[in-house]
DNA sequence: CGGTATCCTGAACGATACTG
DNA sequence: CAGTATCGTTCAGGATACCG
């Protein structure tokens, strides 16, 4: 679980470390842009500009920031072709593709409960 | 899919509406606090204060805000007992519990790829 | 083309105080 | 106890400009 912090007895040292790392990764990944980027990449290899076109509404800055973060966490692989002008390609790693399934489950969930959500909103707003 | 916007021919009107709603819901839910709250609630019914204790590090304000949002989207049910002092209970709805599975998949994913991630980070940071 | 750096604005957030 | 409101700060994030 991510929510609960274990108490720090020496024996738990590894567990707490794992736990806090899990929490850290969770905070990294559980954000709109990161998940949209992962979804957009899919099985393809995309260049920076192409990727930006795929992720509706993302800014240059947010894209670079999130790509660095995803690369750091080993979700995205970045390949630089030292040509002029430079050609940089992004693709999901195996764990990245794996996580992408989760994103899809979230999308499925949205569509599945579409009416429930619409109804709840109408009731709440009115 | 959530990333791509359909072009607005009249026939697609419902689809684009559904799509933009999906995107909206996605933006609502794909955030750290919302997911942590959903995870923390689990199968239980919790009161405001209890819930706050469960979600490590969340502020009073963030908790209320996110709870309102989750209620609005029909993920959380809020029950007020008109006593003094008031007793307000929160629980996941069926769609909410359903989405919670997704959160767990994300957690599982984290643990599964733990070493990969740690390695990637070391390589990236050094 | 892709990336970094700088600046600037508005939103997110925390702290605090007040109400039923 | 739970919730709203207000204020002040911090920080995310957009715009712009410049480098490889």
PDB file of C-alpha atoms (C1' of nucleotides) in Angstrom:
ATOM      1  CA  UNK A   1       0.000   0.000   0.000  1.00  0.00           C
ATOM      2  CA  UNK A   2       1.118   3.506  -0.600  1.00  0.00           C
ATOM      3  CA  UNK A   3      -0.872   5.456   1.905  1.00  0.00           C
ATOM      4  CA  UNK A   4       0.420   4.048   5.138  1.00  0.00           C
ATOM      5  CA  UNK A   5       3.881   4.610   6.475  1.00  0.00           C
ATOM      6  CA  UNK A   6       5.443   1.761   8.416  1.00  0.00           C
ATOM      7  CA  UNK A   7       7.018   2.513  11.763  1.00  0.00           C
ATOM      8  CA  UNK A   8      10.789   2.555  11.663  1.00  0.00           C
ATOM      9  CA  UNK A   9      12.052  -0.454  13.552  1.00  0.00           C
ATOM     10  CA  UNK A  10      15.457  -1.513  12.215  1.00  0.00           C
ATOM     11  CA  UNK A  11      14.064  -4.723  10.747  1.00  0.00           C
ATOM     12  CA  UNK A  12      11.710  -2.731   8.584  1.00  0.00           C
ATOM     13  CA  UNK A  13      14.454  -0.547   7.163  1.00  0.00           C
ATOM     14  CA  UNK A  14      14.189  -2.047   3.694  1.00  0.00           C
ATOM     15  CA  UNK A  15      10.435  -2.073   3.743  1.00  0.00           C
ATOM     16  CA  UNK A  16      10.158   1.557   4.711  1.00  0.00           C
ATOM     17  CA  UNK A  17      12.686   2.469   2.064  1.00  0.00           C
ATOM     18  CA  UNK A  18      10.744   0.505  -0.523  1.00  0.00           C
ATOM     19  CA  UNK A  19       7.580   2.065   0.744  1.00  0.00           C
ATOM     20  CA  UNK A  20       8.764   5.621   0.562  1.00  0.00           C
ATOM     21  CA  UNK A  21      10.180   5.004  -2.883  1.00  0.00           C
ATOM     22  CA  UNK A  22       6.843   3.572  -3.935  1.00  0.00           C
ATOM     23  CA  UNK A  23       5.163   6.658  -2.634  1.00  0.00           C
ATOM     24  CA  UNK A  24       7.620   8.830  -4.488  1.00  0.00           C
ATOM     25  CA  UNK A  25       7.108   7.015  -7.761  1.00  0.00           C
ATOM     26  CA  UNK A  26       3.383   7.133  -7.236  1.00  0.00           C
ATOM     27  CA  UNK A  27       3.506  10.894  -6.821  1.00  0.00           C
ATOM     28  CA  UNK A  28       5.618  11.178  -9.948  1.00  0.00           C
ATOM     29  CA  UNK A  29       3.366   9.104 -12.122  1.00  0.00           C
ATOM     30  CA  UNK A  30      -0.078   9.903 -10.788  1.00  0.00           C
ATOM     31  CA  UNK A  31      -0.340  13.113 -12.705  1.00  0.00           C
ATOM     32  CA  UNK A  32      -2.302  14.016 -15.752  1.00  0.00           C
ATOM     33  CA  UNK A  33       0.524  14.804 -18.160  1.00  0.00           C
ATOM     34  CA  UNK A  34       2.659  11.792 -17.341  1.00  0.00           C
ATOM     35  CA  UNK A  35      -0.226   9.412 -17.918  1.00  0.00           C
ATOM     36  CA  UNK A  36      -1.297  11.145 -21.114  1.00  0.00           C
ATOM     37  CA  UNK A  37       2.241  10.959 -22.454  1.00  0.00           C
ATOM     38  CA  UNK A  38       2.472   7.271 -21.660  1.00  0.00           C
ATOM     39  CA  UNK A  39      -0.827   6.701 -23.371  1.00  0.00           C
ATOM     40  CA  UNK A  40       0.176   8.728 -26.420  1.00  0.00           C
ATOM     41  CA  UNK A  41       3.468   6.910 -26.897  1.00  0.00           C
ATOM     42  CA  UNK A  42       1.833   3.523 -27.058  1.00  0.00           C
ATOM     43  CA  UNK A  43       3.830   1.000 -29.054  1.00  0.00           C
ATOM     44  CA  UNK A  44       5.231   3.673 -31.313  1.00  0.00           C
ATOM     45  CA  UNK A  45       8.456   5.574 -31.388  1.00  0.00           C
ATOM     46  CA  UNK A  46       7.840   9.299 -31.542  1.00  0.00           C
ATOM     47  CA  UNK A  47       9.987  12.360 -31.853  1.00  0.00           C
ATOM     48  CA  UNK A  48       9.632  15.296 -29.528  1.00  0.00           C
ATOM     49  CA  UNK A  49       7.535  17.395 -31.857  1.00  0.00           C
ATOM     50  CA  UNK A  50       5.341  14.494 -32.933  1.00  0.00           C
ATOM     51  CA  UNK A  51       4.726  13.535 -29.360  1.00  0.00           C
ATOM     52  CA  UNK A  52       3.799  17.060 -28.521  1.00  0.00           C
ATOM     53  CA  UNK A  53       1.233  17.032 -31.315  1.00  0.00           C
ATOM     54  CA  UNK A  54      -0.260  13.849 -29.885  1.00  0.00           C
ATOM     55  CA  UNK A  55      -0.648  15.118 -26.350  1.00  0.00           C
ATOM     56  CA  UNK A  56      -3.382  17.663 -26.750  1.00  0.00           C
ATOM     57  CA  UNK A  57      -2.581  20.945 -25.033  1.00  0.00           C
ATOM     58  CA  UNK A  58       0.774  20.148 -23.453  1.00  0.00           C
ATOM     59  CA  UNK A  59       3.397  22.887 -23.453  1.00  0.00           C
ATOM     60  CA  UNK A  60       6.970  22.540 -24.588  1.00  0.00           C
ATOM     61  CA  UNK A  61       8.149  22.853 -21.021  1.00  0.00           C
ATOM     62  CA  UNK A  62       5.775  20.343 -19.480  1.00  0.00           C
ATOM     63  CA  UNK A  63       6.626  17.814 -22.149  1.00  0.00           C
ATOM     64  CA  UNK A  64      10.380  18.040 -21.542  1.00  0.00           C
ATOM     65  CA  UNK A  65       9.938  17.989 -17.780  1.00  0.00           C
ATOM     66  CA  UNK A  66       7.713  14.948 -17.808  1.00  0.00           C
ATOM     67  CA  UNK A  67       9.843  13.139 -20.365  1.00  0.00           C
ATOM     68  CA  UNK A  68      12.917  13.612 -18.168  1.00  0.00           C
ATOM     69  CA  UNK A  69      10.995  12.318 -15.183  1.00  0.00           C
ATOM     70  CA  UNK A  70       9.707   9.310 -17.099  1.00  0.00           C
ATOM     71  CA  UNK A  71      13.187   8.602 -18.414  1.00  0.00           C
ATOM     72  CA  UNK A  72      14.622   8.844 -14.931  1.00  0.00           C
ATOM     73  CA  UNK A  73      12.132   6.299 -13.679  1.00  0.00           C
ATOM     74  CA  UNK A  74      12.899   3.980 -16.578  1.00  0.00           C
ATOM     75  CA  UNK A  75       9.500   4.253 -18.227  1.00  0.00           C
ATOM     76  CA  UNK A  76      10.675   5.945 -21.374  1.00  0.00           C
ATOM     77  CA  UNK A  77      13.756   5.359 -23.446  1.00  0.00           C
ATOM     78  CA  UNK A  78      15.363   8.324 -25.143  1.00  0.00           C
ATOM     79  CA  UNK A  79      17.486   7.798 -28.233  1.00  0.00           C
ATOM     80  CA  UNK A  80      19.547  10.630 -29.652  1.00  0.00           C
ATOM     81  CA  UNK A  81      20.720  10.482 -33.244  1.00  0.00           C
ATOM     82  CA  UNK A  82      23.661  12.860 -33.474  1.00  0.00           C
ATOM     83  CA  UNK A  83      22.675  14.380 -36.782  1.00  0.00           C
ATOM     84  CA  UNK A  84      22.035  17.966 -37.809  1.00  0.00           C
ATOM     85  CA  UNK A  85      19.383  18.857 -36.984  1.00  0.00           C
ATOM     86  CA  UNK A  86      19.234  16.439 -34.047  1.00  0.00           C
ATOM     87  CA  UNK A  87      16.748  13.592 -34.096  1.00  0.00           C
ATOM     88  CA  UNK A  88      15.548  12.411 -30.709  1.00  0.00           C
ATOM     89  CA  UNK A  89      13.212   9.476 -30.397  1.00  0.00           C
ATOM     90  CA  UNK A  90      11.082   8.420 -27.471  1.00  0.00           C
ATOM     91  CA  UNK A  91       9.597   5.024 -26.808  1.00  0.00           C
ATOM     92  CA  UNK A  92       8.118   3.216 -23.846  1.00  0.00           C
ATOM     93  CA  UNK A  93      10.240   0.627 -22.107  1.00  0.00           C
ATOM     94  CA  UNK A  94       8.764  -2.721 -21.166  1.00  0.00           C
ATOM     95  CA  UNK A  95       7.670  -1.463 -17.701  1.00  0.00           C
ATOM     96  CA  UNK A  96       6.327   1.626 -19.398  1.00  0.00           C
ATOM     97  CA  UNK A  97       4.174  -0.397 -21.755  1.00  0.00           C
ATOM     98  CA  UNK A  98       3.067  -2.392 -18.772  1.00  0.00           C
ATOM     99  CA  UNK A  99       1.961   0.705 -16.913  1.00  0.00           C
ATOM    100  CA  UNK A 100       0.152   1.857 -20.006  1.00  0.00           C
ATOM    101  CA  UNK A 101      -2.356  -0.920 -19.456  1.00  0.00           C
ATOM    102  CA  UNK A 102      -3.294   0.784 -16.214  1.00  0.00           C
ATOM    103  CA  UNK A 103      -3.981   3.980 -18.090  1.00  0.00           C
ATOM    104  CA  UNK A 104      -6.244   2.046 -20.412  1.00  0.00           C
ATOM    105  CA  UNK A 105      -8.089   0.520 -17.504  1.00  0.00           C
ATOM    106  CA  UNK A 106      -8.714   4.015 -16.260  1.00  0.00           C
ATOM    107  CA  UNK A 107     -10.069   5.004 -19.662  1.00  0.00           C
ATOM    108  CA  UNK A 108     -12.256   1.939 -19.812  1.00  0.00           C
ATOM    109  CA  UNK A 109     -13.503   2.751 -16.357  1.00  0.00           C
ATOM    110  CA  UNK A 110     -14.438   6.241 -17.488  1.00  0.00           C
ATOM    111  CA  UNK A 111     -16.465   4.945 -20.405  1.00  0.00           C
ATOM    112  CA  UNK A 112     -18.056   2.192 -18.387  1.00  0.00           C
ATOM    113  CA  UNK A 113     -19.326   4.519 -15.691  1.00  0.00           C
ATOM    114  CA  UNK A 114     -20.050   7.364 -18.006  1.00  0.00           C
ATOM    115  CA  UNK A 115     -23.719   7.657 -17.172  1.00  0.00           C
ATOM    116  CA  UNK A 116     -23.245   7.196 -13.479  1.00  0.00           C
ATOM    117  CA  UNK A 117     -20.787  10.073 -13.480  1.00  0.00           C
ATOM    118  CA  UNK A 118     -22.949  12.337 -15.608  1.00  0.00           C
ATOM    119  CA  UNK A 119     -25.897  11.684 -13.301  1.00  0.00           C
ATOM    120  CA  UNK A 120     -23.874  12.253 -10.171  1.00  0.00           C
ATOM    121  CA  UNK A 121     -22.665  15.534 -11.563  1.00  0.00           C
ATOM    122  CA  UNK A 122     -26.134  16.742 -12.469  1.00  0.00           C
ATOM    123  CA  UNK A 123     -27.372  15.900  -8.990  1.00  0.00           C
ATOM    124  CA  UNK A 124     -24.416  17.562  -7.339  1.00  0.00           C
ATOM    125  CA  UNK A 125     -24.441  20.703  -9.450  1.00  0.00           C
ATOM    126  CA  UNK A 126     -28.169  21.273  -9.189  1.00  0.00           C
TER     127      UNK A 126
ATOM    128  CA  UNK B   1      -8.692   7.093 -25.992  1.00  0.00           C
ATOM    129  CA  UNK B   2      -8.309  10.281 -24.102  1.00  0.00           C
ATOM    130  CA  UNK B   3      -5.454  11.960 -25.865  1.00  0.00           C
ATOM    131  CA  UNK B   4      -6.941  12.494 -29.282  1.00  0.00           C
ATOM    132  CA  UNK B   5      -9.717  14.926 -29.999  1.00  0.00           C
ATOM    133  CA  UNK B   6     -12.178  13.939 -32.715  1.00  0.00           C
ATOM    134  CA  UNK B   7     -13.012  16.427 -35.416  1.00  0.00           C
ATOM    135  CA  UNK B   8     -16.387  18.059 -34.948  1.00  0.00           C
ATOM    136  CA  UNK B   9     -18.648  16.792 -37.675  1.00  0.00           C
ATOM    137  CA  UNK B  10     -22.289  16.878 -36.533  1.00  0.00           C
ATOM    138  CA  UNK B  11     -22.494  13.083 -36.446  1.00  0.00           C
ATOM    139  CA  UNK B  12     -19.716  12.966 -33.908  1.00  0.00           C
ATOM    140  CA  UNK B  13     -21.381  15.430 -31.583  1.00  0.00           C
ATOM    141  CA  UNK B  14     -22.064  12.821 -28.912  1.00  0.00           C
ATOM    142  CA  UNK B  15     -18.691  11.233 -29.275  1.00  0.00           C
ATOM    143  CA  UNK B  16     -16.817  14.472 -28.900  1.00  0.00           C
ATOM    144  CA  UNK B  17     -18.929  15.362 -25.901  1.00  0.00           C
ATOM    145  CA  UNK B  18     -18.249  11.979 -24.375  1.00  0.00           C
ATOM    146  CA  UNK B  19     -14.617  12.375 -25.245  1.00  0.00           C
ATOM    147  CA  UNK B  20     -14.208  15.772 -23.674  1.00  0.00           C
ATOM    148  CA  UNK B  21     -16.035  14.598 -20.591  1.00  0.00           C
ATOM    149  CA  UNK B  22     -13.742  11.604 -20.420  1.00  0.00           C
ATOM    150  CA  UNK B  23     -10.790  13.920 -20.649  1.00  0.00           C
ATOM    151  CA  UNK B  24     -12.242  16.096 -17.935  1.00  0.00           C
ATOM    152  CA  UNK B  25     -12.827  13.187 -15.595  1.00  0.00           C
ATOM    153  CA  UNK B  26      -9.381  11.907 -16.354  1.00  0.00           C
ATOM    154  CA  UNK B  27      -7.871  15.240 -15.371  1.00  0.00           C
ATOM    155  CA  UNK B  28      -9.907  15.240 -12.178  1.00  0.00           C
ATOM    156  CA  UNK B  29      -8.927  11.782 -11.095  1.00  0.00           C
ATOM    157  CA  UNK B  30      -5.374  11.468 -12.356  1.00  0.00           C
ATOM    158  CA  UNK B  31      -3.942  13.358  -9.434  1.00  0.00           C
ATOM    159  CA  UNK B  32      -2.045  12.191  -6.440  1.00  0.00           C
ATOM    160  CA  UNK B  33      -4.472  13.168  -3.688  1.00  0.00           C
ATOM    161  CA  UNK B  34      -7.591  11.850  -5.347  1.00  0.00           C
ATOM    162  CA  UNK B  35      -6.025   8.453  -5.904  1.00  0.00           C
ATOM    163  CA  UNK B  36      -4.583   8.296  -2.407  1.00  0.00           C
ATOM    164  CA  UNK B  37      -7.977   9.127  -0.923  1.00  0.00           C
ATOM    165  CA  UNK B  38      -9.663   6.436  -2.986  1.00  0.00           C
ATOM    166  CA  UNK B  39      -7.040   3.976  -1.879  1.00  0.00           C
ATOM    167  CA  UNK B  40      -7.353   4.970   1.762  1.00  0.00           C
ATOM    168  CA  UNK B  41     -11.118   4.652   1.841  1.00  0.00           C
ATOM    169  CA  UNK B  42     -11.070   1.097   0.604  1.00  0.00           C
ATOM    170  CA  UNK B  43     -14.080  -0.912   1.723  1.00  0.00           C
ATOM    171  CA  UNK B  44     -14.421   1.077   4.919  1.00  0.00           C
ATOM    172  CA  UNK B  45     -16.540   3.977   5.953  1.00  0.00           C
ATOM    173  CA  UNK B  46     -14.436   6.757   7.386  1.00  0.00           C
ATOM    174  CA  UNK B  47     -15.144  10.096   8.966  1.00  0.00           C
ATOM    175  CA  UNK B  48     -13.410  13.247   7.853  1.00  0.00           C
ATOM    176  CA  UNK B  49     -10.806  13.248  10.592  1.00  0.00           C
ATOM    177  CA  UNK B  50     -10.146   9.547  10.346  1.00  0.00           C
ATOM    178  CA  UNK B  51      -9.699   9.809   6.637  1.00  0.00           C
ATOM    179  CA  UNK B  52      -7.305  12.666   7.059  1.00  0.00           C
ATOM    180  CA  UNK B  53      -5.226  10.551   9.400  1.00  0.00           C
ATOM    181  CA  UNK B  54      -5.066   7.812   6.790  1.00  0.00           C
ATOM    182  CA  UNK B  55      -3.920   9.992   3.943  1.00  0.00           C
ATOM    183  CA  UNK B  56      -0.409  10.821   4.973  1.00  0.00           C
ATOM    184  CA  UNK B  57       0.354  14.515   4.670  1.00  0.00           C
ATOM    185  CA  UNK B  58      -2.878  15.822   3.208  1.00  0.00           C
ATOM    186  CA  UNK B  59      -4.114  19.185   4.445  1.00  0.00           C
ATOM    187  CA  UNK B  60      -7.591  19.956   5.687  1.00  0.00           C
ATOM    188  CA  UNK B  61      -8.264  22.027   2.621  1.00  0.00           C
ATOM    189  CA  UNK B  62      -7.025  19.530   0.057  1.00  0.00           C
ATOM    190  CA  UNK B  63      -9.046  16.798   1.682  1.00  0.00           C
ATOM    191  CA  UNK B  64     -12.318  18.743   1.510  1.00  0.00           C
ATOM    192  CA  UNK B  65     -11.645  19.905  -2.015  1.00  0.00           C
ATOM    193  CA  UNK B  66     -10.881  16.452  -3.303  1.00  0.00           C
ATOM    194  CA  UNK B  67     -13.764  14.893  -1.413  1.00  0.00           C
ATOM    195  CA  UNK B  68     -16.156  17.365  -3.035  1.00  0.00           C
ATOM    196  CA  UNK B  69     -14.730  16.577  -6.409  1.00  0.00           C
ATOM    197  CA  UNK B  70     -14.974  12.842  -5.854  1.00  0.00           C
ATOM    198  CA  UNK B  71     -18.517  13.212  -4.591  1.00  0.00           C
ATOM    199  CA  UNK B  72     -19.429  15.291  -7.603  1.00  0.00           C
ATOM    200  CA  UNK B  73     -18.150  12.586  -9.908  1.00  0.00           C
ATOM    201  CA  UNK B  74     -20.054   9.912  -8.017  1.00  0.00           C
ATOM    202  CA  UNK B  75     -16.999   8.123  -6.662  1.00  0.00           C
ATOM    203  CA  UNK B  76     -17.608   8.882  -3.032  1.00  0.00           C
ATOM    204  CA  UNK B  77     -20.799   8.910  -1.043  1.00  0.00           C
ATOM    205  CA  UNK B  78     -21.142  11.422   1.742  1.00  0.00           C
ATOM    206  CA  UNK B  79     -23.539  10.733   4.606  1.00  0.00           C
ATOM    207  CA  UNK B  80     -24.328  13.417   7.131  1.00  0.00           C
ATOM    208  CA  UNK B  81     -25.739  12.446  10.515  1.00  0.00           C
ATOM    209  CA  UNK B  82     -27.450  15.565  11.856  1.00  0.00           C
ATOM    210  CA  UNK B  83     -26.156  15.215  15.393  1.00  0.00           C
ATOM    211  CA  UNK B  84     -24.173  17.553  17.597  1.00  0.00           C
ATOM    212  CA  UNK B  85     -21.337  17.486  16.923  1.00  0.00           C
ATOM    213  CA  UNK B  86     -21.984  16.482  13.313  1.00  0.00           C
ATOM    214  CA  UNK B  87     -20.934  13.081  12.099  1.00  0.00           C
ATOM    215  CA  UNK B  88     -20.072  12.850   8.416  1.00  0.00           C
ATOM    216  CA  UNK B  89     -19.137   9.567   6.857  1.00  0.00           C
ATOM    217  CA  UNK B  90     -17.425   8.879   3.578  1.00  0.00           C
ATOM    218  CA  UNK B  91     -17.442   5.680   1.592  1.00  0.00           C
ATOM    219  CA  UNK B  92     -16.629   4.632  -1.938  1.00  0.00           C
ATOM    220  CA  UNK B  93     -19.506   4.012  -4.303  1.00  0.00           C
ATOM    221  CA  UNK B  94     -19.480   0.946  -6.528  1.00  0.00           C
ATOM    222  CA  UNK B  95     -17.713   2.793  -9.383  1.00  0.00           C
ATOM    223  CA  UNK B  96     -15.340   4.188  -6.793  1.00  0.00           C
ATOM    224  CA  UNK B  97     -14.413   0.731  -5.526  1.00  0.00           C
ATOM    225  CA  UNK B  98     -14.012  -0.301  -9.122  1.00  0.00           C
ATOM    226  CA  UNK B  99     -11.562   2.480  -9.809  1.00  0.00           C
ATOM    227  CA  UNK B 100      -9.700   1.555  -6.675  1.00  0.00           C
ATOM    228  CA  UNK B 101      -8.585  -1.620  -8.393  1.00  0.00           C
ATOM    229  CA  UNK B 102      -6.750   0.555 -10.864  1.00  0.00           C
ATOM    230  CA  UNK B 103      -4.919   2.235  -8.026  1.00  0.00           C
ATOM    231  CA  UNK B 104      -3.907  -1.173  -6.759  1.00  0.00           C
ATOM    232  CA  UNK B 105      -2.657  -2.175 -10.160  1.00  0.00           C
ATOM    233  CA  UNK B 106      -0.494   0.896 -10.110  1.00  0.00           C
ATOM    234  CA  UNK B 107       0.860  -0.083  -6.703  1.00  0.00           C
ATOM    235  CA  UNK B 108       1.506  -3.628  -7.860  1.00  0.00           C
ATOM    236  CA  UNK B 109       3.262  -2.244 -10.869  1.00  0.00           C
ATOM    237  CA  UNK B 110       5.496  -0.154  -8.649  1.00  0.00           C
ATOM    238  CA  UNK B 111       6.536  -3.131  -6.574  1.00  0.00           C
ATOM    239  CA  UNK B 112       6.968  -5.358  -9.576  1.00  0.00           C
ATOM    240  CA  UNK B 113       9.334  -2.996 -11.341  1.00  0.00           C
ATOM    241  CA  UNK B 114      11.011  -1.771  -8.218  1.00  0.00           C
ATOM    242  CA  UNK B 115      14.512  -2.773  -9.182  1.00  0.00           C
ATOM    243  CA  UNK B 116      14.190  -1.609 -12.740  1.00  0.00           C
ATOM    244  CA  UNK B 117      13.166   1.801 -11.484  1.00  0.00           C
ATOM    245  CA  UNK B 118      15.909   2.022  -8.885  1.00  0.00           C
ATOM    246  CA  UNK B 119      18.464   1.081 -11.499  1.00  0.00           C
ATOM    247  CA  UNK B 120      17.144   3.543 -14.034  1.00  0.00           C
ATOM    248  CA  UNK B 121      17.322   6.280 -11.442  1.00  0.00           C
ATOM    249  CA  UNK B 122      20.878   5.500 -10.456  1.00  0.00           C
ATOM    250  CA  UNK B 123      21.939   5.541 -14.081  1.00  0.00           C
ATOM    251  CA  UNK B 124      20.101   8.763 -14.762  1.00  0.00           C
ATOM    252  CA  UNK B 125      21.289  10.601 -11.677  1.00  0.00           C
ATOM    253  CA  UNK B 126      24.902   9.612 -12.008  1.00  0.00           C
TER     254      UNK B 126
ATOM    255  C1'  DC C   1      14.923  20.099 -33.974  1.00  0.00           C
ATOM    256  C1'  DG C   2      15.335  19.553 -29.364  1.00  0.00           C
ATOM    257  C1'  DG C   3      16.756  21.508 -25.026  1.00  0.00           C
ATOM    258  C1'  DT C   4      17.815  24.884 -21.441  1.00  0.00           C
ATOM    259  C1'  DA C   5      17.222  29.243 -19.113  1.00  0.00           C
ATOM    260  C1'  DT C   6      14.660  33.328 -17.708  1.00  0.00           C
ATOM    261  C1'  DC C   7      10.870  35.700 -16.493  1.00  0.00           C
ATOM    262  C1'  DC C   8       6.221  36.311 -15.058  1.00  0.00           C
ATOM    263  C1'  DT C   9       1.472  35.319 -13.948  1.00  0.00           C
ATOM    264  C1'  DG C  10      -2.148  32.657 -11.931  1.00  0.00           C
ATOM    265  C1'  DA C  11      -3.334  28.691  -9.567  1.00  0.00           C
ATOM    266  C1'  DA C  12      -2.449  25.458  -5.847  1.00  0.00           C
ATOM    267  C1'  DC C  13      -1.679  25.009  -1.308  1.00  0.00           C
ATOM    268  C1'  DG C  14      -1.030  25.766   3.829  1.00  0.00           C
ATOM    269  C1'  DA C  15      -2.193  28.381   7.863  1.00  0.00           C
ATOM    270  C1'  DT C  16      -5.463  30.575  10.354  1.00  0.00           C
ATOM    271  C1'  DA C  17      -9.762  32.060  11.896  1.00  0.00           C
ATOM    272  C1'  DC C  18     -14.690  31.721  12.146  1.00  0.00           C
ATOM    273  C1'  DT C  19     -19.575  29.201  11.840  1.00  0.00           C
ATOM    274  C1'  DG C  20     -23.244  25.618  12.657  1.00  0.00           C
TER     275       DG C  20
ATOM    276  C1'  DC D   1     -16.502  17.612  14.224  1.00  0.00           C
ATOM    277  C1'  DA D   2     -16.890  19.209   9.748  1.00  0.00           C
ATOM    278  C1'  DG D   3     -16.951  22.910   6.725  1.00  0.00           C
ATOM    279  C1'  DT D   4     -16.246  27.605   4.608  1.00  0.00           C
ATOM    280  C1'  DA D   5     -13.665  31.758   3.991  1.00  0.00           C
ATOM    281  C1'  DT D   6      -9.720  34.647   3.759  1.00  0.00           C
ATOM    282  C1'  DC D   7      -5.020  35.647   3.259  1.00  0.00           C
ATOM    283  C1'  DG D   8      -0.331  35.038   1.999  1.00  0.00           C
ATOM    284  C1'  DT D   9       3.084  32.292  -0.098  1.00  0.00           C
ATOM    285  C1'  DT D  10       4.972  29.127  -3.019  1.00  0.00           C
ATOM    286  C1'  DC D  11       5.222  26.888  -7.108  1.00  0.00           C
ATOM    287  C1'  DA D  12       3.492  24.988 -11.353  1.00  0.00           C
ATOM    288  C1'  DG D  13       3.345  26.165 -15.723  1.00  0.00           C
ATOM    289  C1'  DG D  14       3.118  29.370 -20.066  1.00  0.00           C
ATOM    290  C1'  DA D  15       5.685  32.607 -23.058  1.00  0.00           C
ATOM    291  C1'  DT D  16       9.799  33.961 -24.828  1.00  0.00           C
ATOM    292  C1'  DA D  17      14.444  33.877 -26.137  1.00  0.00           C
ATOM    293  C1'  DC D  18      18.671  31.786 -26.962  1.00  0.00           C
ATOM    294  C1'  DC D  19      22.149  27.536 -27.617  1.00  0.00           C
ATOM    295  C1'  DG D  20      23.672  22.868 -29.597  1.00  0.00           C
TER     296       DG D  20
END
